[in-house]
PDB file of C-alpha atoms and ligand atoms in Angstrom:
ATOM      1  CA  UNK K  19      10.593  14.691 -21.894  1.00  0.00           C
ATOM      2  CA  UNK K  20      10.207  10.878 -22.773  1.00  0.00           C
ATOM      3  CA  UNK K  21       6.948  10.900 -24.628  1.00  0.00           C
ATOM      4  CA  UNK K  22       5.615   7.551 -22.337  1.00  0.00           C
ATOM      5  CA  UNK K  23       5.748  10.245 -19.634  1.00  0.00           C
ATOM      6  CA  UNK K  24       4.130  12.923 -21.204  1.00  0.00           C
ATOM      7  CA  UNK K  25       1.041  10.831 -21.968  1.00  0.00           C
ATOM      8  CA  UNK K  26       1.016   9.560 -18.044  1.00  0.00           C
ATOM      9  CA  UNK K  27       1.128  12.661 -17.167  1.00  0.00           C
ATOM     10  CA  UNK K  28      -2.104  13.838 -19.354  1.00  0.00           C
ATOM     11  CA  UNK K  29      -3.508  10.816 -18.208  1.00  0.00           C
ATOM     12  CA  UNK K  30      -2.903  11.319 -14.516  1.00  0.00           C
ATOM     13  CA  UNK K  31      -4.415  15.159 -14.957  1.00  0.00           C
ATOM     14  CA  UNK K  32      -7.664  13.855 -16.781  1.00  0.00           C
ATOM     15  CA  UNK K  33      -7.967  11.413 -13.801  1.00  0.00           C
ATOM     16  CA  UNK K  34      -7.509  13.945 -11.413  1.00  0.00           C
ATOM     17  CA  UNK K  35     -10.019  16.573 -12.509  1.00  0.00           C
ATOM     18  CA  UNK K  36     -12.546  13.420 -12.638  1.00  0.00           C
ATOM     19  CA  UNK K  37     -11.780  12.810  -8.874  1.00  0.00           C
ATOM     20  CA  UNK K  38     -11.976  16.416  -7.929  1.00  0.00           C
ATOM     21  CA  UNK K  39     -15.294  17.045  -9.342  1.00  0.00           C
ATOM     22  CA  UNK K  40     -17.040  14.670  -7.178  1.00  0.00           C
ATOM     23  CA  UNK K  41     -14.692  15.647  -4.035  1.00  0.00           C
ATOM     24  CA  UNK K  42     -17.355  17.671  -2.633  1.00  0.00           C
ATOM     25  CA  UNK K  43     -20.021  15.563  -3.007  1.00  0.00           C
ATOM     26  CA  UNK K  44     -18.914  12.537  -1.472  1.00  0.00           C
ATOM     27  CA  UNK K  45     -22.305  11.706   0.368  1.00  0.00           C
ATOM     28  CA  UNK K  46     -23.388  10.549  -3.583  1.00  0.00           C
ATOM     29  CA  UNK K  47     -20.409   8.248  -4.180  1.00  0.00           C
ATOM     30  CA  UNK K  48     -21.509   4.465  -4.807  1.00  0.00           C
ATOM     31  CA  UNK K  49     -19.142   2.240  -2.677  1.00  0.00           C
ATOM     32  CA  UNK K  50     -18.374  -0.965  -3.021  1.00  0.00           C
ATOM     33  CA  UNK K  51     -16.633  -3.069  -0.594  1.00  0.00           C
ATOM     34  CA  UNK K  52     -13.980  -5.538  -2.358  1.00  0.00           C
ATOM     35  CA  UNK K  53     -13.112  -7.143   0.975  1.00  0.00           C
ATOM     36  CA  UNK K  54     -12.999  -5.899   4.335  1.00  0.00           C
ATOM     37  CA  UNK K  55     -11.659  -2.217   4.659  1.00  0.00           C
ATOM     38  CA  UNK K  56     -11.291  -2.589   0.702  1.00  0.00           C
ATOM     39  CA  UNK K  57     -13.337  -0.032  -0.834  1.00  0.00           C
ATOM     40  CA  UNK K  58     -13.836   1.130  -4.402  1.00  0.00           C
ATOM     41  CA  UNK K  59     -15.970   3.966  -5.714  1.00  0.00           C
ATOM     42  CA  UNK K  60     -17.769   4.864  -8.844  1.00  0.00           C
ATOM     43  CA  UNK K  61     -15.001   7.549  -9.249  1.00  0.00           C
ATOM     44  CA  UNK K  62     -12.386   4.792  -9.108  1.00  0.00           C
ATOM     45  CA  UNK K  63     -13.763   2.979 -11.609  1.00  0.00           C
ATOM     46  CA  UNK K  64     -14.215   5.995 -13.616  1.00  0.00           C
ATOM     47  CA  UNK K  65     -10.798   7.571 -13.251  1.00  0.00           C
ATOM     48  CA  UNK K  66      -9.373   4.215 -14.116  1.00  0.00           C
ATOM     49  CA  UNK K  67     -11.357   3.699 -17.181  1.00  0.00           C
ATOM     50  CA  UNK K  68     -10.093   7.370 -18.235  1.00  0.00           C
ATOM     51  CA  UNK K  69      -6.705   6.614 -17.630  1.00  0.00           C
ATOM     52  CA  UNK K  70      -6.709   3.195 -19.447  1.00  0.00           C
ATOM     53  CA  UNK K  71      -8.433   4.974 -22.597  1.00  0.00           C
ATOM     54  CA  UNK K  72      -5.680   7.614 -22.839  1.00  0.00           C
ATOM     55  CA  UNK K  73      -2.729   5.012 -22.499  1.00  0.00           C
ATOM     56  CA  UNK K  74      -4.412   2.377 -25.274  1.00  0.00           C
ATOM     57  CA  UNK K  75      -5.454   5.587 -27.449  1.00  0.00           C
ATOM     58  CA  UNK K  76      -1.768   6.110 -27.434  1.00  0.00           C
ATOM     59  CA  UNK K  77      -0.119   2.825 -27.194  1.00  0.00           C
ATOM     60  CA  UNK K  78      -2.404  -0.130 -28.016  1.00  0.00           C
ATOM     61  CA  UNK K  79      -0.061  -2.478 -27.865  1.00  0.00           C
ATOM     62  CA  UNK K  80       1.056  -1.855 -24.464  1.00  0.00           C
ATOM     63  CA  UNK K  81      -0.555  -3.901 -21.291  1.00  0.00           C
ATOM     64  CA  UNK K  82      -2.272  -2.514 -18.471  1.00  0.00           C
ATOM     65  CA  UNK K  83      -2.296  -3.701 -14.858  1.00  0.00           C
ATOM     66  CA  UNK K  84      -4.946  -1.973 -12.939  1.00  0.00           C
ATOM     67  CA  UNK K  85      -6.393  -2.056  -9.329  1.00  0.00           C
ATOM     68  CA  UNK K  86     -10.031  -2.043 -10.412  1.00  0.00           C
ATOM     69  CA  UNK K  87      -9.785  -4.184 -13.834  1.00  0.00           C
ATOM     70  CA  UNK K  88      -6.861  -5.974 -13.623  1.00  0.00           C
ATOM     71  CA  UNK K  89      -4.736  -6.750 -16.325  1.00  0.00           C
ATOM     72  CA  UNK K  90      -5.473  -6.120 -20.146  1.00  0.00           C
ATOM     73  CA  UNK K  91      -2.887  -7.479 -22.784  1.00  0.00           C
ATOM     74  CA  UNK K  92      -1.360  -9.526 -20.159  1.00  0.00           C
ATOM     75  CA  UNK K  93       2.332 -10.438 -21.328  1.00  0.00           C
ATOM     76  CA  UNK K  94       3.385  -7.173 -22.948  1.00  0.00           C
ATOM     77  CA  UNK K  95       6.403  -6.175 -23.140  1.00  0.00           C
ATOM     78  CA  UNK K  96       5.386  -2.651 -21.583  1.00  0.00           C
ATOM     79  CA  UNK K  97       3.110  -2.522 -18.558  1.00  0.00           C
ATOM     80  CA  UNK K  98       1.448   0.257 -17.219  1.00  0.00           C
ATOM     81  CA  UNK K  99       0.692  -0.208 -13.543  1.00  0.00           C
ATOM     82  CA  UNK K 100      -2.295   1.963 -12.509  1.00  0.00           C
ATOM     83  CA  UNK K 101      -3.662   3.178  -9.058  1.00  0.00           C
ATOM     84  CA  UNK K 102      -6.416   5.575 -10.102  1.00  0.00           C
ATOM     85  CA  UNK K 103      -7.117   6.770  -6.986  1.00  0.00           C
ATOM     86  CA  UNK K 104      -5.020   5.927  -3.941  1.00  0.00           C
ATOM     87  CA  UNK K 105      -6.171   6.754  -0.533  1.00  0.00           C
ATOM     88  CA  UNK K 106      -9.792   5.713  -1.417  1.00  0.00           C
ATOM     89  CA  UNK K 107     -10.893   5.550   2.028  1.00  0.00           C
ATOM     90  CA  UNK K 108      -9.630   8.963   2.747  1.00  0.00           C
ATOM     91  CA  UNK K 109     -11.829   9.946  -0.449  1.00  0.00           C
ATOM     92  CA  UNK K 110     -14.762   8.693   0.716  1.00  0.00           C
ATOM     93  CA  UNK K 111     -14.586  10.490   4.140  1.00  0.00           C
ATOM     94  CA  UNK K 112     -13.595  14.111   2.184  1.00  0.00           C
ATOM     95  CA  UNK K 113      -9.866  14.134   4.156  1.00  0.00           C
ATOM     96  CA  UNK K 114      -8.145  15.682   1.401  1.00  0.00           C
ATOM     97  CA  UNK K 115      -4.942  13.297   0.690  1.00  0.00           C
ATOM     98  CA  UNK K 116      -5.062  11.178  -2.293  1.00  0.00           C
ATOM     99  CA  UNK K 117      -3.489  10.708  -5.433  1.00  0.00           C
ATOM    100  CA  UNK K 118      -3.186   8.715  -8.990  1.00  0.00           C
ATOM    101  CA  UNK K 119      -0.400   6.798  -9.418  1.00  0.00           C
ATOM    102  CA  UNK K 120       0.776   5.476 -12.876  1.00  0.00           C
ATOM    103  CA  UNK K 121       4.298   3.590 -13.751  1.00  0.00           C
ATOM    104  CA  UNK K 122       5.435   1.784 -16.752  1.00  0.00           C
ATOM    105  CA  UNK K 123       7.776  -1.103 -16.755  1.00  0.00           C
ATOM    106  CA  UNK K 124       9.390  -2.443 -19.356  1.00  0.00           C
ATOM    107  CA  UNK K 125      10.402  -6.243 -18.800  1.00  0.00           C
ATOM    108  CA  UNK K 126      11.157  -6.183 -15.031  1.00  0.00           C
ATOM    109  CA  UNK K 127      12.467  -2.374 -14.924  1.00  0.00           C
ATOM    110  CA  UNK K 128      10.121   0.250 -14.038  1.00  0.00           C
ATOM    111  CA  UNK K 129      10.758   3.150 -16.742  1.00  0.00           C
ATOM    112  CA  UNK K 130       8.425   5.923 -15.904  1.00  0.00           C
ATOM    113  CA  UNK K 131       6.529   7.231 -13.135  1.00  0.00           C
ATOM    114  CA  UNK K 132       3.603   9.645 -12.275  1.00  0.00           C
ATOM    115  CA  UNK K 133       1.791  10.604  -8.903  1.00  0.00           C
ATOM    116  CA  UNK K 134      -0.327  13.341  -9.341  1.00  0.00           C
ATOM    117  CA  UNK K 135      -2.105  14.844  -6.220  1.00  0.00           C
ATOM    118  CA  UNK K 136      -4.926  16.557  -7.410  1.00  0.00           C
ATOM    119  CA  UNK K 137      -5.736  18.520  -3.723  1.00  0.00           C
ATOM    120  CA  UNK K 138      -2.324  20.508  -4.053  1.00  0.00           C
ATOM    121  CA  UNK K 139      -1.781  20.234  -7.854  1.00  0.00           C
ATOM    122  CA  UNK K 140       1.394  18.531  -7.087  1.00  0.00           C
ATOM    123  CA  UNK K 141       2.727  16.149 -10.163  1.00  0.00           C
ATOM    124  CA  UNK K 142       5.705  13.821  -9.099  1.00  0.00           C
ATOM    125  CA  UNK K 143       7.228  12.651 -11.881  1.00  0.00           C
ATOM    126  CA  UNK K 144      10.464  10.521 -12.710  1.00  0.00           C
ATOM    127  CA  UNK K 145      12.236   8.565 -15.894  1.00  0.00           C
ATOM    128  CA  UNK K 146      14.880   6.067 -15.392  1.00  0.00           C
ATOM    129  CA  UNK K 147      18.053   8.001 -15.021  1.00  0.00           C
ATOM    130  CA  UNK K 148      16.377  10.871 -15.689  1.00  0.00           C
ATOM    131  CA  UNK K 149      16.098  11.760 -11.908  1.00  0.00           C
ATOM    132  CA  UNK K 150      12.815  12.707  -9.971  1.00  0.00           C
ATOM    133  CA  UNK K 151      10.571  15.808  -9.994  1.00  0.00           C
ATOM    134  CA  UNK K 152       8.146  17.951  -8.102  1.00  0.00           C
ATOM    135  CA  UNK K 153       6.224  19.858 -10.591  1.00  0.00           C
ATOM    136  CA  UNK K 154       9.313  20.332 -12.414  1.00  0.00           C
ATOM    137  CA  UNK K 155      11.896  21.054 -10.050  1.00  0.00           C
ATOM    138  CA  UNK K 156      14.438  18.292  -9.117  1.00  0.00           C
ATOM    139  CA  UNK K 157      13.978  16.440  -5.966  1.00  0.00           C
ATOM    140  CA  UNK K 158      16.408  14.428  -3.552  1.00  0.00           C
ATOM    141  CA  UNK K 159      15.949  12.559  -0.651  1.00  0.00           C
ATOM    142  CA  UNK K 160      16.356  14.104   2.809  1.00  0.00           C
ATOM    143  CA  UNK K 161      19.620  13.578   4.703  1.00  0.00           C
ATOM    144  CA  UNK K 162      18.527  12.188   7.973  1.00  0.00           C
ATOM    145  CA  UNK K 163      20.788   9.402   9.342  1.00  0.00           C
ATOM    146  CA  UNK K 164      19.754   8.625  12.806  1.00  0.00           C
ATOM    147  CA  UNK K 165      16.429   7.466  14.268  1.00  0.00           C
ATOM    148  CA  UNK K 166      16.586   9.853  16.604  1.00  0.00           C
ATOM    149  CA  UNK K 167      14.771  12.890  15.135  1.00  0.00           C
ATOM    150  CA  UNK K 168      13.526  11.054  12.014  1.00  0.00           C
ATOM    151  CA  UNK K 169      10.075  11.982  10.601  1.00  0.00           C
ATOM    152  CA  UNK K 170       8.312   8.599   8.959  1.00  0.00           C
ATOM    153  CA  UNK K 171       5.836   7.473   7.372  1.00  0.00           C
ATOM    154  CA  UNK K 172       3.924   3.807   7.577  1.00  0.00           C
ATOM    155  CA  UNK K 173       0.879   2.567   6.806  1.00  0.00           C
ATOM    156  CA  UNK K 174      -1.529  -0.150   9.091  1.00  0.00           C
ATOM    157  CA  UNK K 175      -1.379  -3.861   8.153  1.00  0.00           C
ATOM    158  CA  UNK K 176      -5.814  -3.809   7.903  1.00  0.00           C
ATOM    159  CA  UNK K 177      -6.043  -6.227   5.300  1.00  0.00           C
ATOM    160  CA  UNK K 178      -4.297  -9.389   6.980  1.00  0.00           C
ATOM    161  CA  UNK K 179      -4.798  -9.241  10.847  1.00  0.00           C
ATOM    162  CA  UNK K 180      -2.218 -11.751  10.828  1.00  0.00           C
ATOM    163  CA  UNK K 181       0.476  -9.152  10.583  1.00  0.00           C
ATOM    164  CA  UNK K 182      -1.188  -6.679  12.897  1.00  0.00           C
ATOM    165  CA  UNK K 183       1.146  -8.199  16.453  1.00  0.00           C
ATOM    166  CA  UNK K 184       4.457  -8.166  14.153  1.00  0.00           C
ATOM    167  CA  UNK K 185       3.679  -4.747  12.715  1.00  0.00           C
ATOM    168  CA  UNK K 186       3.205  -3.367  16.162  1.00  0.00           C
ATOM    169  CA  UNK K 187       6.420  -4.734  17.347  1.00  0.00           C
ATOM    170  CA  UNK K 188       7.901  -3.242  14.426  1.00  0.00           C
ATOM    171  CA  UNK K 189       6.206   0.127  15.188  1.00  0.00           C
ATOM    172  CA  UNK K 190       7.126  -0.229  18.869  1.00  0.00           C
ATOM    173  CA  UNK K 191      10.741  -0.466  18.180  1.00  0.00           C
ATOM    174  CA  UNK K 192      10.920   2.131  15.795  1.00  0.00           C
ATOM    175  CA  UNK K 193       8.338   4.921  16.905  1.00  0.00           C
ATOM    176  CA  UNK K 194       9.694   5.806  20.548  1.00  0.00           C
ATOM    177  CA  UNK K 195      13.155   6.717  18.989  1.00  0.00           C
ATOM    178  CA  UNK K 196      11.338   9.206  16.307  1.00  0.00           C
ATOM    179  CA  UNK K 197      10.503  12.655  16.286  1.00  0.00           C
ATOM    180  CA  UNK K 198       7.189  11.601  14.558  1.00  0.00           C
ATOM    181  CA  UNK K 199       5.480   8.878  12.431  1.00  0.00           C
ATOM    182  CA  UNK K 200       2.437   9.404   9.890  1.00  0.00           C
ATOM    183  CA  UNK K 201      -0.255   7.016   8.856  1.00  0.00           C
ATOM    184  CA  UNK K 202      -1.705   9.628   6.000  1.00  0.00           C
ATOM    185  CA  UNK K 203      -3.565   6.647   4.250  1.00  0.00           C
ATOM    186  CA  UNK K 204      -2.125   6.979   0.706  1.00  0.00           C
ATOM    187  CA  UNK K 205       0.983   5.003  -0.098  1.00  0.00           C
ATOM    188  CA  UNK K 206       1.627   6.430  -3.292  1.00  0.00           C
ATOM    189  CA  UNK K 207       2.165  10.018  -1.502  1.00  0.00           C
ATOM    190  CA  UNK K 208       3.957   8.715   1.539  1.00  0.00           C
ATOM    191  CA  UNK K 209       6.655   7.246  -1.412  1.00  0.00           C
ATOM    192  CA  UNK K 210       6.558  10.406  -3.497  1.00  0.00           C
ATOM    193  CA  UNK K 211       6.965  12.515  -0.082  1.00  0.00           C
ATOM    194  CA  UNK K 212      10.317  10.172   0.512  1.00  0.00           C
ATOM    195  CA  UNK K 213      11.462  11.117  -2.695  1.00  0.00           C
ATOM    196  CA  UNK K 214      11.025  14.660  -2.066  1.00  0.00           C
ATOM    197  CA  UNK K 215      12.360  14.638   1.268  1.00  0.00           C
ATOM    198  CA  UNK K 216       9.466  15.302   3.203  1.00  0.00           C
ATOM    199  CA  UNK K 217       9.234  12.230   4.744  1.00  0.00           C
ATOM    200  CA  UNK K 218      12.888  10.685   6.083  1.00  0.00           C
ATOM    201  CA  UNK K 219      11.586   7.354   5.141  1.00  0.00           C
ATOM    202  CA  UNK K 220       8.669   4.679   5.233  1.00  0.00           C
ATOM    203  CA  UNK K 221       7.612   0.923   5.648  1.00  0.00           C
ATOM    204  CA  UNK K 222       4.259  -0.830   5.044  1.00  0.00           C
ATOM    205  CA  UNK K 223       3.257  -4.224   5.127  1.00  0.00           C
ATOM    206  CA  UNK K 224       1.253  -5.694   2.126  1.00  0.00           C
ATOM    207  CA  UNK K 225       1.032  -3.433  -0.497  1.00  0.00           C
ATOM    208  CA  UNK K 226      -0.124  -4.078  -4.135  1.00  0.00           C
ATOM    209  CA  UNK K 227       2.088  -3.165  -6.945  1.00  0.00           C
ATOM    210  CA  UNK K 228      -0.137  -0.197  -7.970  1.00  0.00           C
ATOM    211  CA  UNK K 229       0.137   1.483  -4.763  1.00  0.00           C
ATOM    212  CA  UNK K 230       4.112   1.136  -5.090  1.00  0.00           C
ATOM    213  CA  UNK K 231       5.420   0.940  -8.728  1.00  0.00           C
ATOM    214  CA  UNK K 232       5.404   4.715  -9.276  1.00  0.00           C
ATOM    215  CA  UNK K 233       6.805   5.787  -5.996  1.00  0.00           C
ATOM    216  CA  UNK K 234       9.597   3.102  -6.156  1.00  0.00           C
ATOM    217  CA  UNK K 235      11.013   4.918  -9.238  1.00  0.00           C
ATOM    218  CA  UNK K 236      10.531   8.167  -7.773  1.00  0.00           C
ATOM    219  CA  UNK K 237      13.014   7.437  -4.845  1.00  0.00           C
ATOM    220  CA  UNK K 238      15.361   5.347  -6.576  1.00  0.00           C
ATOM    221  CA  UNK K 239      15.734   8.647  -8.985  1.00  0.00           C
ATOM    222  CA  UNK K 240      15.811  10.994  -5.873  1.00  0.00           C
ATOM    223  CA  UNK K 241      18.989   9.062  -4.238  1.00  0.00           C
ATOM    224  CA  UNK K 242      17.047   6.733  -2.001  1.00  0.00           C
ATOM    225  CA  UNK K 243      16.726   3.383  -1.483  1.00  0.00           C
ATOM    226  CA  UNK K 244      13.974   0.444  -1.688  1.00  0.00           C
ATOM    227  CA  UNK K 245      13.736  -2.879  -0.688  1.00  0.00           C
ATOM    228  CA  UNK K 246      11.382  -5.567   0.784  1.00  0.00           C
ATOM    229  CA  UNK K 247      12.041  -6.870   4.299  1.00  0.00           C
ATOM    230  CA  UNK K 248      15.068  -9.212   3.406  1.00  0.00           C
ATOM    231  CA  UNK K 249      16.875  -6.011   2.076  1.00  0.00           C
ATOM    232  CA  UNK K 250      15.927  -7.813  -1.392  1.00  0.00           C
ATOM    233  CA  UNK K 251      14.191  -6.193  -4.299  1.00  0.00           C
ATOM    234  CA  UNK K 252      10.756  -8.646  -4.280  1.00  0.00           C
ATOM    235  CA  UNK K 253       8.923  -5.706  -2.827  1.00  0.00           C
ATOM    236  CA  UNK K 254       6.582  -5.910  -6.007  1.00  0.00           C
ATOM    237  CA  UNK K 255       5.845  -9.902  -5.435  1.00  0.00           C
ATOM    238  CA  UNK K 256       5.747  -9.663  -1.101  1.00  0.00           C
ATOM    239  CA  UNK K 257       4.193  -6.039  -1.250  1.00  0.00           C
ATOM    240  CA  UNK K 258       6.367  -5.363   1.966  1.00  0.00           C
ATOM    241  CA  UNK K 259       8.527  -2.277   1.267  1.00  0.00           C
ATOM    242  CA  UNK K 260      10.989  -0.024   3.287  1.00  0.00           C
ATOM    243  CA  UNK K 261      12.556   2.945   1.860  1.00  0.00           C
ATOM    244  CA  UNK K 262      14.906   5.916   2.666  1.00  0.00           C
ATOM    245  CA  UNK K 263      18.190   7.314   1.736  1.00  0.00           C
ATOM    246  CA  UNK K 264      20.786   4.767   2.037  1.00  0.00           C
ATOM    247  CA  UNK K 265      21.743   4.966   5.900  1.00  0.00           C
ATOM    248  CA  UNK K 266      18.269   5.566   7.069  1.00  0.00           C
ATOM    249  CA  UNK K 267      17.027   2.681   5.007  1.00  0.00           C
ATOM    250  CA  UNK K 268      20.058   0.442   6.971  1.00  0.00           C
ATOM    251  CA  UNK K 269      18.605   1.780  10.079  1.00  0.00           C
ATOM    252  CA  UNK K 270      15.003   1.053   9.457  1.00  0.00           C
ATOM    253  CA  UNK K 271      15.781  -2.604   8.208  1.00  0.00           C
ATOM    254  CA  UNK K 272      17.690  -3.531  11.634  1.00  0.00           C
ATOM    255  CA  UNK K 273      14.769  -2.404  13.179  1.00  0.00           C
ATOM    256  CA  UNK K 274      12.591  -4.675  10.786  1.00  0.00           C
ATOM    257  CA  UNK K 275      15.021  -7.871  10.806  1.00  0.00           C
ATOM    258  CA  UNK K 276      14.200  -9.411  14.313  1.00  0.00           C
ATOM    259  CA  UNK K 277      10.500  -9.459  13.361  1.00  0.00           C
ATOM    260  CA  UNK K 278      10.236 -10.631   9.863  1.00  0.00           C
ATOM    261  CA  UNK K 279       9.812 -14.444  10.172  1.00  0.00           C
ATOM    262  CA  UNK K 280       6.474 -13.449  11.841  1.00  0.00           C
ATOM    263  CA  UNK K 281       4.853 -11.619   9.027  1.00  0.00           C
ATOM    264  CA  UNK K 282       2.582 -13.630   6.598  1.00  0.00           C
ATOM    265  CA  UNK K 283       2.905 -12.575   2.922  1.00  0.00           C
TER     266      UNK K 283
HETATM  267  C1  IPD H 313      -4.235   1.802  -0.062  1.00  0.00           C
HETATM  268  C2  IPD H 313      -3.695   3.324   0.863  1.00  0.00           C
HETATM  269  C3  IPD H 313      -3.308   2.883   1.934  1.00  0.00           C
HETATM  270  C4  IPD H 313      -2.311   1.585   2.143  1.00  0.00           C
HETATM  271  C5  IPD H 313      -3.269   0.631   1.580  1.00  0.00           C
HETATM  272  C6  IPD H 313      -3.591   0.789   0.120  1.00  0.00           C
HETATM  273  P1  IPD H 313      -6.233   2.602  -1.669  1.00  0.00           P
HETATM  274  O1  IPD H 313      -4.344   2.254  -1.297  1.00  0.00           O
HETATM  275  O2  IPD H 313      -2.370   3.453  -0.529  1.00  0.00           O
HETATM  276  O3  IPD H 313      -2.629   4.070   2.238  1.00  0.00           O
HETATM  277  O4  IPD H 313      -1.948   1.592   3.503  1.00  0.00           O
HETATM  278  O5  IPD H 313      -2.334  -0.691   2.104  1.00  0.00           O
HETATM  279  O6  IPD H 313      -4.296  -0.527  -0.327  1.00  0.00           O
HETATM  280  O7  IPD H 313      -7.078   1.291  -1.592  1.00  0.00           O
HETATM  281  O8  IPD H 313      -6.665   3.761  -0.895  1.00  0.00           O
HETATM  282  O9  IPD H 313      -5.725   2.414  -3.369  1.00  0.00           O
HETATM  283 CA1   CA H 314      -3.895   2.086  -3.380  1.00  0.00          CA
HETATM  284 CA1   CA H 315      -6.757   2.804  -5.049  1.00  0.00          CA
END
């Protein structure tokens, strides 16, 4: 295993322990409202501090982009992209679906990825060129080619109300044909589930780099395709992402494309 992935796994597990220790006493969480419907708890911050401490102790020259504290060593060649607790709203309500997400970018290339679900103790990992794993077993995207019968994930555009209408247009065009669409509330796990073939595809508007970075490498290493809504690779900039196996990705893009000009980045 790549030593940098090893360190990232250690950091993710440590953060997971901090998160789980308080999972049964969510009524005592100290909650900060960052913007409408966007929250952080003291546990988000503690988990993030612990991850950064472990990563920078091992690699003091590396940079960090973390959800709660922003950039450290901005401009470094190696940049860790961290969501210490993805699914904070779920966590605050005791809804047991959330994860720690850590990715390592070298220049423009995501090289290492860890998504750790501390509830199920599911560890999703990927190293560029080495495949994607769930609990040390190789994972692959599913083979579903048609929208008929497809089982998809999505997220709601709750931060930018201008995008609700175009989102609902896309949703309407997609969900009536599928066998089901889930909005589970932790984008990193949605992406990990696409990589593991538990979801046939996923799309969301307005994600942040820390929601996506690790999941993107997992999907690519599991044989899937990731793009923005214009079928380009600017998803980390726009926050708009669609991913699936190559056939399903094409099917989803064809449904999204007619509505793209109504979406505001
Ligand atoms: C959120 C979750 C959610 C997605 C939001 C994210 P957070 O992350 O991933 O599924 O729909 O856009 O902000 O705030 O819980 O880390
Ligand atoms: Ca997140
Ligand atoms: Ca978060």
